[in-house]
Amino acid sequence: MLYFSHPACLLHDPGEGLPGHPERPERLAAIEAALAGREWLGWERREAPRASEEELTLVHPRQHVDAIRELCEQGGGAIDVDTYAGEASWEAALRSAGAACAMTRALVAGEAKVGFSAGRPPGHHAEPSRAMGFCLFDNVAVAAALAIAELGVERVFVLDWDVHHGNGTAEIFRRRDDVLFASIHQGGIFPGSGRREDTGSGPGEGFTINCPVAAGSEEGEWMELLEVEILPAAARFEPQLVLISAGFDAHREDPLAECRLEAASFGRMAAAVRVAAEGWGAPVGAVLEGGYALPALAESVVATMSALAGTD
Ligand SMILES: [Zn+2]
């Protein structure tokens, strides 16, 4: 079990330009305090390298990468009403994407069967040419694209259980049949995409699964979508690598949405994914996305990592 992060990910602070921003450094600090208090659950910790420009440009045009770097170099600023990059955000963004890439390299190399990439800023809302929704680069998409472009992986299953639709990841892979993207998210909230009828386009038709749920939905509904719809579809896809866009804002205490999961719910979803992936012979890597109620976030990460390791 491998855990990737970097201290630079604690220095990205959207509150500098957008006061009271929920995506704050304390999120990662809370996760790491909870893990440290449990001897890191026996996981090996590794420092994330910087993602290279070659890695980032697997899914983002060079102009987008340059624009984010120039904004940070010039002292930073708000990109939209809820997305910010400051001077320290460039290094954080490189380490956040780099954590997902390094985890993916290690998993594909067989160094571990499960991994967790704890980076900030998060990634799944970042579209190819547009930072949005607290996200600058789409970390999980960069990692999935890396696995296929450079590591010899032919099929990647990306499961996005963040309460918000992973519009960036969906957009990046919507025309591809080598990445199966499945998302469970609260319908009708940010970013507004992810309708059930959207199943991909062109050669990617059928390789996008959107499962919107209503406000107030509980674990049972999420587990049913996962076990009855998503995992059987993933089994037919025969993935060689599983990446989880692991947001924890479907927790009942989260201030940004109205779903009613508990920390243990994320553990149960992770366990179901782990068992399925074992059957496929595929390693599983989770990449941190959202989650804004600090104790709930930390407990949910602990539950997820414990379940991935099979020590829950
Ligand atoms: Zn979210």
PDB file of C-alpha atoms and ligand atoms in Angstrom:
ATOM      1  CA  MET A   1       0.000   0.000   0.000  1.00  0.00           C
ATOM      2  CA  LEU A   2       1.501   3.269  -1.137  1.00  0.00           C
ATOM      3  CA  TYR A   3       0.519   6.787  -0.043  1.00  0.00           C
ATOM      4  CA  PHE A   4       1.724   9.762  -2.095  1.00  0.00           C
ATOM      5  CA  SER A   5       1.677  13.412  -1.134  1.00  0.00           C
ATOM      6  CA  HIS A   6       3.976  16.415  -0.814  1.00  0.00           C
ATOM      7  CA  PRO A   7       4.273  19.267   1.714  1.00  0.00           C
ATOM      8  CA  ALA A   8       3.902  21.783  -1.133  1.00  0.00           C
ATOM      9  CA  CYS A   9       0.270  20.651  -1.439  1.00  0.00           C
ATOM     10  CA  LEU A  10      -0.353  22.361   1.928  1.00  0.00           C
ATOM     11  CA  LEU A  11       0.740  25.747   0.550  1.00  0.00           C
ATOM     12  CA  HIS A  12      -1.948  26.178  -2.108  1.00  0.00           C
ATOM     13  CA  ASP A  13      -4.461  28.468  -0.372  1.00  0.00           C
ATOM     14  CA  PRO A  14      -7.501  29.707  -2.329  1.00  0.00           C
ATOM     15  CA  GLY A  15      -8.510  31.676   0.776  1.00  0.00           C
ATOM     16  CA  GLU A  16      -5.750  34.173  -0.137  1.00  0.00           C
ATOM     17  CA  GLY A  17      -7.888  35.514  -2.936  1.00  0.00           C
ATOM     18  CA  LEU A  18     -11.302  34.074  -2.149  1.00  0.00           C
ATOM     19  CA  PRO A  19     -11.821  34.480   1.620  1.00  0.00           C
ATOM     20  CA  GLY A  20     -13.541  31.629   3.417  1.00  0.00           C
ATOM     21  CA  HIS A  21     -12.827  29.184   0.589  1.00  0.00           C
ATOM     22  CA  PRO A  22     -13.764  25.614   1.597  1.00  0.00           C
ATOM     23  CA  GLU A  23     -10.859  23.978  -0.310  1.00  0.00           C
ATOM     24  CA  ARG A  24      -8.285  24.907   2.301  1.00  0.00           C
ATOM     25  CA  PRO A  25      -4.912  23.538   3.408  1.00  0.00           C
ATOM     26  CA  GLU A  26      -6.447  22.300   6.646  1.00  0.00           C
ATOM     27  CA  ARG A  27      -8.178  19.563   4.631  1.00  0.00           C
ATOM     28  CA  LEU A  28      -4.943  17.768   3.895  1.00  0.00           C
ATOM     29  CA  ALA A  29      -3.570  18.526   7.367  1.00  0.00           C
ATOM     30  CA  ALA A  30      -6.652  16.881   8.924  1.00  0.00           C
ATOM     31  CA  ILE A  31      -6.249  13.795   6.729  1.00  0.00           C
ATOM     32  CA  GLU A  32      -2.574  13.442   7.583  1.00  0.00           C
ATOM     33  CA  ALA A  33      -3.134  14.015  11.322  1.00  0.00           C
ATOM     34  CA  ALA A  34      -5.726  11.237  11.347  1.00  0.00           C
ATOM     35  CA  LEU A  35      -3.402   8.890   9.453  1.00  0.00           C
ATOM     36  CA  ALA A  36      -0.387   9.767  11.592  1.00  0.00           C
ATOM     37  CA  GLY A  37      -2.449   9.003  14.697  1.00  0.00           C
ATOM     38  CA  ARG A  38      -3.020   5.526  13.281  1.00  0.00           C
ATOM     39  CA  GLU A  39       0.586   4.864  12.239  1.00  0.00           C
ATOM     40  CA  TRP A  40      -0.425   5.561   8.632  1.00  0.00           C
ATOM     41  CA  LEU A  41      -2.428   2.301   8.712  1.00  0.00           C
ATOM     42  CA  GLY A  42       0.790   0.509   7.826  1.00  0.00           C
ATOM     43  CA  TRP A  43       1.021   2.242   4.427  1.00  0.00           C
ATOM     44  CA  GLU A  44       4.371   3.244   2.947  1.00  0.00           C
ATOM     45  CA  ARG A  45       4.589   7.002   2.406  1.00  0.00           C
ATOM     46  CA  ARG A  46       6.314   8.435  -0.645  1.00  0.00           C
ATOM     47  CA  GLU A  47       6.994  12.033  -1.583  1.00  0.00           C
ATOM     48  CA  ALA A  48       5.291  13.008  -4.809  1.00  0.00           C
ATOM     49  CA  PRO A  49       7.523  14.183  -7.664  1.00  0.00           C
ATOM     50  CA  ARG A  50       6.490  17.096  -9.869  1.00  0.00           C
ATOM     51  CA  ALA A  51       4.364  16.125 -12.823  1.00  0.00           C
ATOM     52  CA  SER A  52       6.294  16.857 -15.989  1.00  0.00           C
ATOM     53  CA  GLU A  53       5.060  19.102 -18.755  1.00  0.00           C
ATOM     54  CA  GLU A  54       4.910  15.991 -20.942  1.00  0.00           C
ATOM     55  CA  GLU A  55       2.556  14.350 -18.440  1.00  0.00           C
ATOM     56  CA  LEU A  56       0.285  17.386 -18.078  1.00  0.00           C
ATOM     57  CA  THR A  57       0.069  17.865 -21.837  1.00  0.00           C
ATOM     58  CA  LEU A  58      -1.296  14.337 -22.241  1.00  0.00           C
ATOM     59  CA  VAL A  59      -4.682  15.889 -21.433  1.00  0.00           C
ATOM     60  CA  HIS A  60      -4.159  19.670 -21.314  1.00  0.00           C
ATOM     61  CA  PRO A  61      -3.015  21.854 -24.231  1.00  0.00           C
ATOM     62  CA  ARG A  62       0.353  23.498 -23.626  1.00  0.00           C
ATOM     63  CA  GLN A  63      -1.359  26.914 -23.614  1.00  0.00           C
ATOM     64  CA  HIS A  64      -3.412  25.933 -20.539  1.00  0.00           C
ATOM     65  CA  VAL A  65      -0.345  24.704 -18.674  1.00  0.00           C
ATOM     66  CA  ASP A  66       1.535  27.906 -19.590  1.00  0.00           C
ATOM     67  CA  ALA A  67      -1.404  30.097 -18.564  1.00  0.00           C
ATOM     68  CA  ILE A  68      -1.578  28.548 -15.082  1.00  0.00           C
ATOM     69  CA  ARG A  69       2.205  28.838 -14.653  1.00  0.00           C
ATOM     70  CA  GLU A  70       2.233  32.479 -15.754  1.00  0.00           C
ATOM     71  CA  LEU A  71      -0.666  33.356 -13.464  1.00  0.00           C
ATOM     72  CA  CYS A  72       1.169  31.818 -10.492  1.00  0.00           C
ATOM     73  CA  GLU A  73       4.490  33.452 -11.433  1.00  0.00           C
ATOM     74  CA  GLN A  74       2.778  36.826 -11.554  1.00  0.00           C
ATOM     75  CA  GLY A  75       1.489  36.408  -8.008  1.00  0.00           C
ATOM     76  CA  GLY A  76      -1.763  34.652  -8.771  1.00  0.00           C
ATOM     77  CA  GLY A  77      -5.392  35.587  -8.705  1.00  0.00           C
ATOM     78  CA  ALA A  78      -8.926  34.319  -9.011  1.00  0.00           C
ATOM     79  CA  ILE A  79      -9.664  32.415 -12.228  1.00  0.00           C
ATOM     80  CA  ASP A  80     -13.414  32.392 -11.606  1.00  0.00           C
ATOM     81  CA  VAL A  81     -15.682  32.875  -8.615  1.00  0.00           C
ATOM     82  CA  ASP A  82     -14.471  29.707  -6.892  1.00  0.00           C
ATOM     83  CA  THR A  83     -11.157  28.823  -8.516  1.00  0.00           C
ATOM     84  CA  TYR A  84      -7.918  30.475  -7.461  1.00  0.00           C
ATOM     85  CA  ALA A  85      -4.208  30.061  -8.083  1.00  0.00           C
ATOM     86  CA  GLY A  86      -1.579  31.839  -6.006  1.00  0.00           C
ATOM     87  CA  GLU A  87       2.182  31.934  -6.135  1.00  0.00           C
ATOM     88  CA  ALA A  88       2.500  28.621  -4.262  1.00  0.00           C
ATOM     89  CA  SER A  89      -0.182  26.950  -6.348  1.00  0.00           C
ATOM     90  CA  TRP A  90       2.103  26.102  -9.271  1.00  0.00           C
ATOM     91  CA  GLU A  91       4.322  23.849  -7.167  1.00  0.00           C
ATOM     92  CA  ALA A  92       1.248  22.398  -5.393  1.00  0.00           C
ATOM     93  CA  ALA A  93      -0.459  21.658  -8.702  1.00  0.00           C
ATOM     94  CA  LEU A  94       2.636  19.938 -10.088  1.00  0.00           C
ATOM     95  CA  ARG A  95       2.986  17.812  -6.939  1.00  0.00           C
ATOM     96  CA  SER A  96      -0.741  17.023  -6.873  1.00  0.00           C
ATOM     97  CA  ALA A  97      -0.705  15.746 -10.451  1.00  0.00           C
ATOM     98  CA  GLY A  98       2.718  14.233  -9.812  1.00  0.00           C
ATOM     99  CA  ALA A  99       1.352  12.236  -6.874  1.00  0.00           C
ATOM    100  CA  ALA A 100      -1.309  10.679  -9.087  1.00  0.00           C
ATOM    101  CA  CYS A 101       1.273   9.936 -11.796  1.00  0.00           C
ATOM    102  CA  ALA A 102       3.825   8.442  -9.406  1.00  0.00           C
ATOM    103  CA  MET A 103       1.140   6.311  -7.780  1.00  0.00           C
ATOM    104  CA  THR A 104       0.036   5.071 -11.188  1.00  0.00           C
ATOM    105  CA  ARG A 105       3.600   4.258 -12.241  1.00  0.00           C
ATOM    106  CA  ALA A 106       4.148   2.275  -9.021  1.00  0.00           C
ATOM    107  CA  LEU A 107       0.854   0.393  -9.332  1.00  0.00           C
ATOM    108  CA  VAL A 108       1.436  -0.534 -12.970  1.00  0.00           C
ATOM    109  CA  ALA A 109       4.984  -1.618 -12.113  1.00  0.00           C
ATOM    110  CA  GLY A 110       3.514  -3.996  -9.539  1.00  0.00           C
ATOM    111  CA  GLU A 111       5.085  -2.307  -6.522  1.00  0.00           C
ATOM    112  CA  ALA A 112       1.728  -2.359  -4.714  1.00  0.00           C
ATOM    113  CA  LYS A 113      -1.864  -3.398  -5.334  1.00  0.00           C
ATOM    114  CA  VAL A 114      -3.408  -0.249  -3.875  1.00  0.00           C
ATOM    115  CA  GLY A 115      -2.426   3.395  -3.625  1.00  0.00           C
ATOM    116  CA  PHE A 116      -3.720   6.711  -2.346  1.00  0.00           C
ATOM    117  CA  SER A 117      -2.730  10.041  -3.847  1.00  0.00           C
ATOM    118  CA  ALA A 118      -3.395  12.884  -1.403  1.00  0.00           C
ATOM    119  CA  GLY A 119      -2.783  16.039  -3.400  1.00  0.00           C
ATOM    120  CA  ARG A 120      -4.252  19.528  -3.502  1.00  0.00           C
ATOM    121  CA  PRO A 121      -5.520  21.253  -5.562  1.00  0.00           C
ATOM    122  CA  PRO A 122      -8.086  18.641  -6.618  1.00  0.00           C
ATOM    123  CA  GLY A 123      -8.568  17.893 -10.293  1.00  0.00           C
ATOM    124  CA  HIS A 124     -11.753  16.371 -11.667  1.00  0.00           C
ATOM    125  CA  HIS A 125     -13.459  19.638 -12.689  1.00  0.00           C
ATOM    126  CA  ALA A 126     -10.481  20.914 -14.720  1.00  0.00           C
ATOM    127  CA  GLU A 127     -11.326  20.709 -18.408  1.00  0.00           C
ATOM    128  CA  PRO A 128      -8.603  20.480 -21.049  1.00  0.00           C
ATOM    129  CA  SER A 129      -8.325  24.258 -21.463  1.00  0.00           C
ATOM    130  CA  ARG A 130     -10.165  25.544 -18.434  1.00  0.00           C
ATOM    131  CA  ALA A 131      -9.453  25.555 -14.697  1.00  0.00           C
ATOM    132  CA  MET A 132     -12.704  25.476 -12.728  1.00  0.00           C
ATOM    133  CA  GLY A 133     -14.350  24.156  -9.582  1.00  0.00           C
ATOM    134  CA  PHE A 134     -11.203  24.577  -7.407  1.00  0.00           C
ATOM    135  CA  CYS A 135      -9.233  22.492  -9.970  1.00  0.00           C
ATOM    136  CA  LEU A 136      -6.249  23.579 -12.096  1.00  0.00           C
ATOM    137  CA  PHE A 137      -5.137  20.313 -13.744  1.00  0.00           C
ATOM    138  CA  ASP A 138      -7.152  17.085 -13.906  1.00  0.00           C
ATOM    139  CA  ASN A 139      -4.900  14.865 -11.802  1.00  0.00           C
ATOM    140  CA  VAL A 140      -6.784  11.600 -12.265  1.00  0.00           C
ATOM    141  CA  ALA A 141      -7.112  12.163 -16.017  1.00  0.00           C
ATOM    142  CA  VAL A 142      -3.400  12.893 -16.359  1.00  0.00           C
ATOM    143  CA  ALA A 143      -2.666   9.634 -14.510  1.00  0.00           C
ATOM    144  CA  ALA A 144      -5.104   7.586 -16.612  1.00  0.00           C
ATOM    145  CA  ALA A 145      -3.722   9.046 -19.837  1.00  0.00           C
ATOM    146  CA  LEU A 146      -0.174   8.382 -18.644  1.00  0.00           C
ATOM    147  CA  ALA A 147      -0.975   4.726 -17.967  1.00  0.00           C
ATOM    148  CA  ILE A 148      -2.223   4.289 -21.521  1.00  0.00           C
ATOM    149  CA  ALA A 149       0.289   6.483 -23.348  1.00  0.00           C
ATOM    150  CA  GLU A 150       3.451   5.367 -21.589  1.00  0.00           C
ATOM    151  CA  LEU A 151       2.932   2.404 -19.286  1.00  0.00           C
ATOM    152  CA  GLY A 152       1.421  -0.154 -21.639  1.00  0.00           C
ATOM    153  CA  VAL A 153      -2.031  -0.174 -20.033  1.00  0.00           C
ATOM    154  CA  GLU A 154      -4.834  -0.664 -22.557  1.00  0.00           C
ATOM    155  CA  ARG A 155      -7.953  -0.052 -20.460  1.00  0.00           C
ATOM    156  CA  VAL A 156      -8.433   2.177 -17.395  1.00  0.00           C
ATOM    157  CA  PHE A 157     -11.601   2.320 -15.306  1.00  0.00           C
ATOM    158  CA  VAL A 158     -12.087   5.668 -13.560  1.00  0.00           C
ATOM    159  CA  LEU A 159     -14.736   5.671 -10.827  1.00  0.00           C
ATOM    160  CA  ASP A 160     -15.655   9.163  -9.618  1.00  0.00           C
ATOM    161  CA  TRP A 161     -17.552   9.089  -6.316  1.00  0.00           C
ATOM    162  CA  ASP A 162     -17.109  12.775  -5.500  1.00  0.00           C
ATOM    163  CA  VAL A 163     -20.575  14.262  -4.918  1.00  0.00           C
ATOM    164  CA  HIS A 164     -20.019  16.611  -7.863  1.00  0.00           C
ATOM    165  CA  HIS A 165     -19.899  15.373 -11.442  1.00  0.00           C
ATOM    166  CA  GLY A 166     -16.343  14.975 -12.728  1.00  0.00           C
ATOM    167  CA  ASN A 167     -16.976  17.107 -15.783  1.00  0.00           C
ATOM    168  CA  GLY A 168     -13.304  17.562 -16.594  1.00  0.00           C
ATOM    169  CA  THR A 169     -12.505  13.861 -16.629  1.00  0.00           C
ATOM    170  CA  ALA A 170     -15.714  13.136 -18.521  1.00  0.00           C
ATOM    171  CA  GLU A 171     -14.848  15.725 -21.162  1.00  0.00           C
ATOM    172  CA  ILE A 172     -11.260  14.546 -21.548  1.00  0.00           C
ATOM    173  CA  PHE A 173     -12.271  10.934 -22.181  1.00  0.00           C
ATOM    174  CA  ARG A 174     -15.747  11.276 -23.668  1.00  0.00           C
ATOM    175  CA  ARG A 175     -14.636  10.232 -27.163  1.00  0.00           C
ATOM    176  CA  ARG A 176     -12.341   7.417 -26.043  1.00  0.00           C
ATOM    177  CA  ASP A 177     -13.086   3.728 -25.614  1.00  0.00           C
ATOM    178  CA  ASP A 178      -9.946   2.948 -23.601  1.00  0.00           C
ATOM    179  CA  VAL A 179     -11.121   4.765 -20.473  1.00  0.00           C
ATOM    180  CA  LEU A 180     -14.413   3.782 -18.851  1.00  0.00           C
ATOM    181  CA  PHE A 181     -15.596   6.748 -16.781  1.00  0.00           C
ATOM    182  CA  ALA A 182     -18.349   6.204 -14.207  1.00  0.00           C
ATOM    183  CA  SER A 183     -19.623   8.875 -11.855  1.00  0.00           C
ATOM    184  CA  ILE A 184     -22.119   8.911  -8.997  1.00  0.00           C
ATOM    185  CA  HIS A 185     -23.010  12.486  -8.134  1.00  0.00           C
ATOM    186  CA  GLN A 186     -25.798  14.643  -6.768  1.00  0.00           C
ATOM    187  CA  GLY A 187     -27.815  15.901  -9.741  1.00  0.00           C
ATOM    188  CA  GLY A 188     -28.704  19.548 -10.126  1.00  0.00           C
ATOM    189  CA  ILE A 189     -25.695  21.006  -8.326  1.00  0.00           C
ATOM    190  CA  PHE A 190     -22.303  22.227  -9.588  1.00  0.00           C
ATOM    191  CA  PRO A 191     -21.151  21.770 -12.322  1.00  0.00           C
ATOM    192  CA  GLY A 192     -24.553  20.866 -13.808  1.00  0.00           C
ATOM    193  CA  SER A 193     -23.301  18.173 -16.199  1.00  0.00           C
ATOM    194  CA  GLY A 194     -23.525  14.404 -15.805  1.00  0.00           C
ATOM    195  CA  ARG A 195     -27.018  13.641 -17.008  1.00  0.00           C
ATOM    196  CA  ARG A 196     -27.836   9.951 -17.201  1.00  0.00           C
ATOM    197  CA  GLU A 197     -28.432  10.243 -20.970  1.00  0.00           C
ATOM    198  CA  ASP A 198     -24.814  11.364 -21.506  1.00  0.00           C
ATOM    199  CA  THR A 199     -23.026   8.099 -22.242  1.00  0.00           C
ATOM    200  CA  GLY A 200     -20.076   9.444 -24.233  1.00  0.00           C
ATOM    201  CA  SER A 201     -19.759  10.285 -27.902  1.00  0.00           C
ATOM    202  CA  GLY A 202     -18.364   8.892 -31.132  1.00  0.00           C
ATOM    203  CA  PRO A 203     -16.000   6.002 -30.450  1.00  0.00           C
ATOM    204  CA  GLY A 204     -16.501   6.695 -26.731  1.00  0.00           C
ATOM    205  CA  GLU A 205     -20.246   6.035 -26.861  1.00  0.00           C
ATOM    206  CA  GLY A 206     -21.094   3.655 -24.016  1.00  0.00           C
ATOM    207  CA  PHE A 207     -17.863   4.325 -22.134  1.00  0.00           C
ATOM    208  CA  THR A 208     -19.313   7.039 -19.899  1.00  0.00           C
ATOM    209  CA  ILE A 209     -21.729   6.083 -17.119  1.00  0.00           C
ATOM    210  CA  ASN A 210     -23.424   8.934 -15.287  1.00  0.00           C
ATOM    211  CA  CYS A 211     -25.452   8.132 -12.201  1.00  0.00           C
ATOM    212  CA  PRO A 212     -27.004  11.279 -10.776  1.00  0.00           C
ATOM    213  CA  VAL A 213     -28.699  10.863  -7.383  1.00  0.00           C
ATOM    214  CA  ALA A 214     -31.096  13.142  -5.539  1.00  0.00           C
ATOM    215  CA  ALA A 215     -30.352  15.312  -2.540  1.00  0.00           C
ATOM    216  CA  GLY A 216     -30.761  13.218   0.584  1.00  0.00           C
ATOM    217  CA  SER A 217     -29.606   9.988  -1.063  1.00  0.00           C
ATOM    218  CA  GLU A 218     -28.062   7.497   1.335  1.00  0.00           C
ATOM    219  CA  GLU A 219     -25.491   4.739   1.252  1.00  0.00           C
ATOM    220  CA  GLY A 220     -27.919   2.105   0.026  1.00  0.00           C
ATOM    221  CA  GLU A 221     -28.608   3.969  -3.186  1.00  0.00           C
ATOM    222  CA  TRP A 222     -24.915   4.644  -3.838  1.00  0.00           C
ATOM    223  CA  MET A 223     -23.970   1.016  -3.157  1.00  0.00           C
ATOM    224  CA  GLU A 224     -26.718  -0.268  -5.416  1.00  0.00           C
ATOM    225  CA  LEU A 225     -25.558   1.918  -8.308  1.00  0.00           C
ATOM    226  CA  LEU A 226     -22.005   0.757  -7.720  1.00  0.00           C
ATOM    227  CA  GLU A 227     -22.726  -2.946  -7.331  1.00  0.00           C
ATOM    228  CA  VAL A 228     -25.639  -3.412  -9.735  1.00  0.00           C
ATOM    229  CA  GLU A 229     -24.736  -1.015 -12.524  1.00  0.00           C
ATOM    230  CA  ILE A 230     -21.182   0.284 -12.442  1.00  0.00           C
ATOM    231  CA  LEU A 231     -19.053  -2.666 -11.345  1.00  0.00           C
ATOM    232  CA  PRO A 232     -20.742  -5.134 -13.726  1.00  0.00           C
ATOM    233  CA  ALA A 233     -20.102  -2.685 -16.592  1.00  0.00           C
ATOM    234  CA  ALA A 234     -16.513  -2.335 -15.443  1.00  0.00           C
ATOM    235  CA  ALA A 235     -16.179  -6.125 -15.354  1.00  0.00           C
ATOM    236  CA  ARG A 236     -17.260  -6.321 -19.005  1.00  0.00           C
ATOM    237  CA  PHE A 237     -14.675  -3.627 -19.817  1.00  0.00           C
ATOM    238  CA  GLU A 238     -11.905  -5.757 -18.227  1.00  0.00           C
ATOM    239  CA  PRO A 239      -9.832  -2.860 -16.853  1.00  0.00           C
ATOM    240  CA  GLN A 240      -6.145  -3.309 -16.186  1.00  0.00           C
ATOM    241  CA  LEU A 241      -6.034  -0.330 -13.832  1.00  0.00           C
ATOM    242  CA  VAL A 242      -8.694   1.208 -11.584  1.00  0.00           C
ATOM    243  CA  LEU A 243      -8.466   4.843 -10.502  1.00  0.00           C
ATOM    244  CA  ILE A 244     -10.938   6.336  -8.043  1.00  0.00           C
ATOM    245  CA  SER A 245     -11.638  10.063  -8.160  1.00  0.00           C
ATOM    246  CA  ALA A 246     -12.117  10.000  -4.414  1.00  0.00           C
ATOM    247  CA  GLY A 247     -14.055  12.970  -3.144  1.00  0.00           C
ATOM    248  CA  PHE A 248     -15.688  12.732   0.246  1.00  0.00           C
ATOM    249  CA  ASP A 249     -18.265  15.502  -0.060  1.00  0.00           C
ATOM    250  CA  ALA A 250     -21.174  13.050  -0.296  1.00  0.00           C
ATOM    251  CA  HIS A 251     -20.705  12.713   3.484  1.00  0.00           C
ATOM    252  CA  ARG A 252     -23.796  13.808   5.411  1.00  0.00           C
ATOM    253  CA  GLU A 253     -21.825  16.496   7.238  1.00  0.00           C
ATOM    254  CA  ASP A 254     -20.382  18.083   4.120  1.00  0.00           C
ATOM    255  CA  PRO A 255     -21.400  21.721   3.631  1.00  0.00           C
ATOM    256  CA  LEU A 256     -21.294  21.682  -0.194  1.00  0.00           C
ATOM    257  CA  ALA A 257     -23.945  19.057  -0.969  1.00  0.00           C
ATOM    258  CA  GLU A 258     -26.912  17.219   0.504  1.00  0.00           C
ATOM    259  CA  CYS A 259     -26.138  13.510   0.265  1.00  0.00           C
ATOM    260  CA  ARG A 260     -26.106  11.386   3.407  1.00  0.00           C
ATOM    261  CA  LEU A 261     -23.164   9.015   3.307  1.00  0.00           C
ATOM    262  CA  GLU A 262     -21.072   8.270   6.366  1.00  0.00           C
ATOM    263  CA  ALA A 263     -17.351   7.604   6.651  1.00  0.00           C
ATOM    264  CA  ALA A 264     -18.024   3.868   6.682  1.00  0.00           C
ATOM    265  CA  SER A 265     -19.975   4.221   3.419  1.00  0.00           C
ATOM    266  CA  PHE A 266     -16.783   5.188   1.611  1.00  0.00           C
ATOM    267  CA  GLY A 267     -15.096   2.169   3.174  1.00  0.00           C
ATOM    268  CA  ARG A 268     -17.852  -0.075   1.855  1.00  0.00           C
ATOM    269  CA  MET A 269     -17.570   1.399  -1.649  1.00  0.00           C
ATOM    270  CA  ALA A 270     -13.784   1.025  -1.552  1.00  0.00           C
ATOM    271  CA  ALA A 271     -14.083  -2.579  -0.379  1.00  0.00           C
ATOM    272  CA  ALA A 272     -16.465  -3.407  -3.222  1.00  0.00           C
ATOM    273  CA  VAL A 273     -14.051  -1.876  -5.719  1.00  0.00           C
ATOM    274  CA  ARG A 274     -11.093  -3.697  -4.178  1.00  0.00           C
ATOM    275  CA  VAL A 275     -12.828  -7.083  -4.323  1.00  0.00           C
ATOM    276  CA  ALA A 276     -13.899  -6.516  -7.925  1.00  0.00           C
ATOM    277  CA  ALA A 277     -10.449  -5.310  -8.965  1.00  0.00           C
ATOM    278  CA  GLU A 278      -8.805  -8.329  -7.379  1.00  0.00           C
ATOM    279  CA  GLY A 279     -10.960 -10.457  -9.643  1.00  0.00           C
ATOM    280  CA  TRP A 280      -9.804  -8.464 -12.665  1.00  0.00           C
ATOM    281  CA  GLY A 281      -6.165  -8.559 -11.553  1.00  0.00           C
ATOM    282  CA  ALA A 282      -6.107  -4.752 -11.611  1.00  0.00           C
ATOM    283  CA  PRO A 283      -4.459  -2.479  -9.040  1.00  0.00           C
ATOM    284  CA  VAL A 284      -6.550   0.318  -7.496  1.00  0.00           C
ATOM    285  CA  GLY A 285      -5.382   3.876  -6.908  1.00  0.00           C
ATOM    286  CA  ALA A 286      -7.480   6.572  -5.242  1.00  0.00           C
ATOM    287  CA  VAL A 287      -6.907  10.245  -6.024  1.00  0.00           C
ATOM    288  CA  LEU A 288      -8.184  12.841  -3.547  1.00  0.00           C
ATOM    289  CA  GLU A 289     -10.844  15.224  -4.847  1.00  0.00           C
ATOM    290  CA  GLY A 290     -13.325  17.069  -2.581  1.00  0.00           C
ATOM    291  CA  GLY A 291     -14.529  16.750   1.016  1.00  0.00           C
ATOM    292  CA  TYR A 292     -14.947  19.861   3.135  1.00  0.00           C
ATOM    293  CA  ALA A 293     -16.124  18.853   6.622  1.00  0.00           C
ATOM    294  CA  LEU A 294     -12.734  18.208   8.167  1.00  0.00           C
ATOM    295  CA  PRO A 295     -13.403  15.418  10.717  1.00  0.00           C
ATOM    296  CA  ALA A 296     -15.730  13.682   8.257  1.00  0.00           C
ATOM    297  CA  LEU A 297     -13.134  13.991   5.494  1.00  0.00           C
ATOM    298  CA  ALA A 298     -10.353  12.545   7.640  1.00  0.00           C
ATOM    299  CA  GLU A 299     -12.495   9.643   8.888  1.00  0.00           C
ATOM    300  CA  SER A 300     -13.679   8.909   5.356  1.00  0.00           C
ATOM    301  CA  VAL A 301     -10.113   8.763   4.026  1.00  0.00           C
ATOM    302  CA  VAL A 302      -9.134   6.420   6.862  1.00  0.00           C
ATOM    303  CA  ALA A 303     -12.133   4.190   6.058  1.00  0.00           C
ATOM    304  CA  THR A 304     -11.262   4.200   2.349  1.00  0.00           C
ATOM    305  CA  MET A 305      -7.595   3.396   2.840  1.00  0.00           C
ATOM    306  CA  SER A 306      -8.401   0.674   5.388  1.00  0.00           C
ATOM    307  CA  ALA A 307     -10.859  -0.917   2.982  1.00  0.00           C
ATOM    308  CA  LEU A 308      -8.469  -0.704   0.032  1.00  0.00           C
ATOM    309  CA  ALA A 309      -5.819  -2.418   2.108  1.00  0.00           C
ATOM    310  CA  GLY A 310      -8.259  -5.040   3.315  1.00  0.00           C
ATOM    311  CA  THR A 311      -7.542  -4.100   6.923  1.00  0.00           C
ATOM    312  CA  ASP A 312     -11.010  -2.638   7.593  1.00  0.00           C
TER     313      ASP A 312
HETATM  314 ZN    ZN B   1     -16.882  17.665  -4.994  1.00  0.00          ZN
END
